[in-house]
GROMACS .gro file of C-alpha atoms in nm:
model
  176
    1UNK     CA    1  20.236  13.688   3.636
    2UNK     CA    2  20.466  13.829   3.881
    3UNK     CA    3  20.742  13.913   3.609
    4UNK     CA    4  20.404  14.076   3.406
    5UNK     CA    5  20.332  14.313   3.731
    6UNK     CA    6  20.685  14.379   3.760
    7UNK     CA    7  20.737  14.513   3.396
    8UNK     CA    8  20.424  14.695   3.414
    9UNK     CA    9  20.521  14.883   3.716
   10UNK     CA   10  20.883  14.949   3.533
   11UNK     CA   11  20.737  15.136   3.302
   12UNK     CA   12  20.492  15.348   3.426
   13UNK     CA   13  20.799  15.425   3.663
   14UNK     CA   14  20.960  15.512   3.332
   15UNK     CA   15  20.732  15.708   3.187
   16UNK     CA   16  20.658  15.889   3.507
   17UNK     CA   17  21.006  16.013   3.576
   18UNK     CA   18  21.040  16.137   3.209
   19UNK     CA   19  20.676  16.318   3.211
   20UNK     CA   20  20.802  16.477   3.514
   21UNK     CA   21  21.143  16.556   3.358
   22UNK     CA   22  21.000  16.702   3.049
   23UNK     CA   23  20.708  16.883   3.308
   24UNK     CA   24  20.971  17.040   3.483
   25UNK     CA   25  21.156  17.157   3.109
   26UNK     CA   26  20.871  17.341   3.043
   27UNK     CA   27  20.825  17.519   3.327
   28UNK     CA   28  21.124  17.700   3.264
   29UNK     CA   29  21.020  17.757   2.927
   30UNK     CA   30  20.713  17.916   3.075
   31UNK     CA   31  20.836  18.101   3.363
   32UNK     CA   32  21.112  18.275   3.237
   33UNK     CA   33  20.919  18.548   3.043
   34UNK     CA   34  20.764  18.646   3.394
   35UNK     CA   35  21.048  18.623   3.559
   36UNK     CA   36  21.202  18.882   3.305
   37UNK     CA   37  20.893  19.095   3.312
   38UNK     CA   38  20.901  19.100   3.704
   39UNK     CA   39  21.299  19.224   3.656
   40UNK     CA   40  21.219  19.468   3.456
   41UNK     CA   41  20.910  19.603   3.707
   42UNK     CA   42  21.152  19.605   3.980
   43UNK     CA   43  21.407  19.810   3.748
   44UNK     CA   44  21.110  20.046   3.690
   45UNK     CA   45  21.046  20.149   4.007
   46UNK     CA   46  21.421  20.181   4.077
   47UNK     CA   47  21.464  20.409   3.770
   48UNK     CA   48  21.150  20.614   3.939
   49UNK     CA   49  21.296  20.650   4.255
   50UNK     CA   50  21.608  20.755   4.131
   51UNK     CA   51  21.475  20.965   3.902
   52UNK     CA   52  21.202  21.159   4.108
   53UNK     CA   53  21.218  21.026   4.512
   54UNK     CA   54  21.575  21.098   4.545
   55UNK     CA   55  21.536  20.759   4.786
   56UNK     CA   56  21.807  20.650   4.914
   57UNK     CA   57  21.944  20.331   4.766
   58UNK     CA   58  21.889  20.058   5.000
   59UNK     CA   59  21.546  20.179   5.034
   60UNK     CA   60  21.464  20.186   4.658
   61UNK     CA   61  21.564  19.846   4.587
   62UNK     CA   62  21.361  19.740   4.852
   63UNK     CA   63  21.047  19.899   4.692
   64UNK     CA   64  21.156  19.741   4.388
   65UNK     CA   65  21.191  19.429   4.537
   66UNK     CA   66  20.794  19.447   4.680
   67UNK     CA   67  20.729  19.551   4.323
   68UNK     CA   68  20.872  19.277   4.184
   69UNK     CA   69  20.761  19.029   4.403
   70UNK     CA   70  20.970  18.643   4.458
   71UNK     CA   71  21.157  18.482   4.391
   72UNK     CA   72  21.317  18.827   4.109
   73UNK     CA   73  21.217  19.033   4.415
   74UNK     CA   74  21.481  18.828   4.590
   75UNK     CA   75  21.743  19.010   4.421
   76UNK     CA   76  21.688  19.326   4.467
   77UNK     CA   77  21.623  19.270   4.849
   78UNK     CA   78  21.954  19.060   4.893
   79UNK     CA   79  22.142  19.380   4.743
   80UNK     CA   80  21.940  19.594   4.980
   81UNK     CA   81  21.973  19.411   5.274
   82UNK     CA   82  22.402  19.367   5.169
   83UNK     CA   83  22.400  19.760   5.128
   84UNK     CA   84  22.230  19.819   5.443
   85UNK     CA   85  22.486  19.601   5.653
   86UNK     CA   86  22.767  19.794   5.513
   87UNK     CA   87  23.101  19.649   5.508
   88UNK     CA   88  23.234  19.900   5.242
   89UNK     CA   89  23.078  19.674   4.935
   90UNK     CA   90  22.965  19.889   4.668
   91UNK     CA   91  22.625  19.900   4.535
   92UNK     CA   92  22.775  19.686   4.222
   93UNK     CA   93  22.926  19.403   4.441
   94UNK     CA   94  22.592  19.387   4.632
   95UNK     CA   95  22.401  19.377   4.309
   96UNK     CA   96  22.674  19.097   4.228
   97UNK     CA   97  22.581  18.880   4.512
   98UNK     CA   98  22.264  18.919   4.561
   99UNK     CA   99  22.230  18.767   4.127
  100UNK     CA  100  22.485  18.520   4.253
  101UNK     CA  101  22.234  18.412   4.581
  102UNK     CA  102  21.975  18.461   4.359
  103UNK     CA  103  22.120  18.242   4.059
  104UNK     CA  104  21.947  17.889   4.111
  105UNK     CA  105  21.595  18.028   4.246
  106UNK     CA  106  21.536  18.205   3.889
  107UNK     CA  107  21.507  18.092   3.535
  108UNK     CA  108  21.742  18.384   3.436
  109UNK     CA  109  21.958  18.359   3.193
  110UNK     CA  110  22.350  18.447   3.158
  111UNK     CA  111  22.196  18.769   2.898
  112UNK     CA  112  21.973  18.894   3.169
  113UNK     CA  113  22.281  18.845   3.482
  114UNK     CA  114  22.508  19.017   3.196
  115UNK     CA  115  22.266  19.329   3.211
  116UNK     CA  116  22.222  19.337   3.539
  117UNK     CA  117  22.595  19.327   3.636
  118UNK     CA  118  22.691  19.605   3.341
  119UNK     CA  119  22.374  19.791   3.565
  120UNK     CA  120  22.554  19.730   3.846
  121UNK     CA  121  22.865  19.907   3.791
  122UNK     CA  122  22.725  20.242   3.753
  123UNK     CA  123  22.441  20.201   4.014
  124UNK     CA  124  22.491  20.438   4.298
  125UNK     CA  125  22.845  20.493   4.145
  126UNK     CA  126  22.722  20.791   3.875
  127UNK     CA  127  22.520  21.093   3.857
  128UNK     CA  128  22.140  21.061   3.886
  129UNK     CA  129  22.129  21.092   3.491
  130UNK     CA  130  22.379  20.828   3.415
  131UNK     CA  131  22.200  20.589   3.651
  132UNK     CA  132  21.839  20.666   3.465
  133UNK     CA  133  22.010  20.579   3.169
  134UNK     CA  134  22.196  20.300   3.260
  135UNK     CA  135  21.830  20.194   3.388
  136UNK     CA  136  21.663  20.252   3.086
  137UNK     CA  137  21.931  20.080   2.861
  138UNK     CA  138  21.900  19.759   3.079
  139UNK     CA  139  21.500  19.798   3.071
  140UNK     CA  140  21.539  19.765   2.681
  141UNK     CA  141  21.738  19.440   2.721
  142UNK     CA  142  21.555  19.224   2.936
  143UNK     CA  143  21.221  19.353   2.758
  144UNK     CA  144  21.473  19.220   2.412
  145UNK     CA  145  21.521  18.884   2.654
  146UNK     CA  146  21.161  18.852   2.725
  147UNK     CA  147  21.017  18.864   2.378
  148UNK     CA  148  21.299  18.584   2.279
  149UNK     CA  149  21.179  18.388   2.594
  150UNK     CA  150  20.783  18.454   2.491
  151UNK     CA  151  20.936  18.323   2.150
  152UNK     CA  152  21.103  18.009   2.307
  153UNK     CA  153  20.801  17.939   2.509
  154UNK     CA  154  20.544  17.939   2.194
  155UNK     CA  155  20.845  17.728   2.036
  156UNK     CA  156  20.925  17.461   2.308
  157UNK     CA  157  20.701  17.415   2.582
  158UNK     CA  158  20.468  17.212   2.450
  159UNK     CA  159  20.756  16.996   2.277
  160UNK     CA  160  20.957  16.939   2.637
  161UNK     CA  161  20.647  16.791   2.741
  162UNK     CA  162  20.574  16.579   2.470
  163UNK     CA  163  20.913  16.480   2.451
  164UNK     CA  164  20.914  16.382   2.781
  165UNK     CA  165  20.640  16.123   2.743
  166UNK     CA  166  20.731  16.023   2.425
  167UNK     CA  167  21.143  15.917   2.559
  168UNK     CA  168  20.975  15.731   2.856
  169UNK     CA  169  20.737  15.522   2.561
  170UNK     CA  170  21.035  15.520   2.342
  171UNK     CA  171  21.259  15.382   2.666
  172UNK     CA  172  21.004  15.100   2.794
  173UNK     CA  173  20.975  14.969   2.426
  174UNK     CA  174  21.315  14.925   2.392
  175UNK     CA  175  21.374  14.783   2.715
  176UNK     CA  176  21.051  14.558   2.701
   0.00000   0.00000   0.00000
């Protein structure tokens, strides 16, 4: 009886850990597209304060970091508050370490930090027009990221779940 209990506990251990493993896949799966629609808020309201507030640059990313809201938000307050402190970092190796800081706290991908780094190169570097461009051109990526996340998420949440259940059956029948 006791050796009955003890398998029986076994594998609803098993099963639990994988159901949580495959949970936790599709949360990603599910929270990226926000997370990339959130970016590309924040990037909005940078591209309007550059374009028509003439805001100084610390200042504007932290609107578009309240605009954005956490943890995306993070980034472009990390890059404000880095700007603000000085040090003689330009607004590009800011923008670098605040996606760096900012790398585990997101579900952002290496083709979203690859926009945002080629953004941050020119930000606060350029002429007003260059920037809006440079803005605009890395709007039209992450909203290209976000419709291949929204067509990832239709695609493979609901199998990382199922998946996860199904390895913890598949698991406890071959170890039973």
């Amino acid at each position: 009886m006791d050796r009955l209990l003890a398998k029986l506990i076994g594998s609803a251990l098993i099963i639990g850990a994988t159901t949580c493993a495959g949970w936790a896949a599709a949360a990603r799966y599910a929270k990226r597209p926000a997370q990339l629609r959130d970016l590309q808020t924040g990037l909005a309201i940078l591209q309007t304060e550059v374009e028509y507030g003439a805001t100084p640059l610390p200042e504007a990313l932290e609107r578009a970091a309240r605009a954005a809201g956490p943890p995306v938000g993070a980034i472009f307050a990390e890059c404000a508050s880095r700007l603000r402190r000085g040090g003689g970092a330009t607004a590009g190796e800011a923008l670098e370490a605040a996606l760096d800081a900012a790398a585990g706290a997101t579900y952002l991908g290496p083709e979203e930090l690859s926009a945002m780094r080629a953004l941050g190169a020119v930000l606060g570097a350029s002429g007003r027009a260059d920037q809006i461009r440079h803005l605009q051109l890395a709007r039209r990526r992450l909203e290209a990221e976000e419709a291949r996340a929204r067509d990832e998420r239709q695609r493979y949440e609901r199998m990382a779940r199922y998946l996860g259940v199904l390895s913890g059956a598949a698991l406890v029948l071959i170890l039973v």
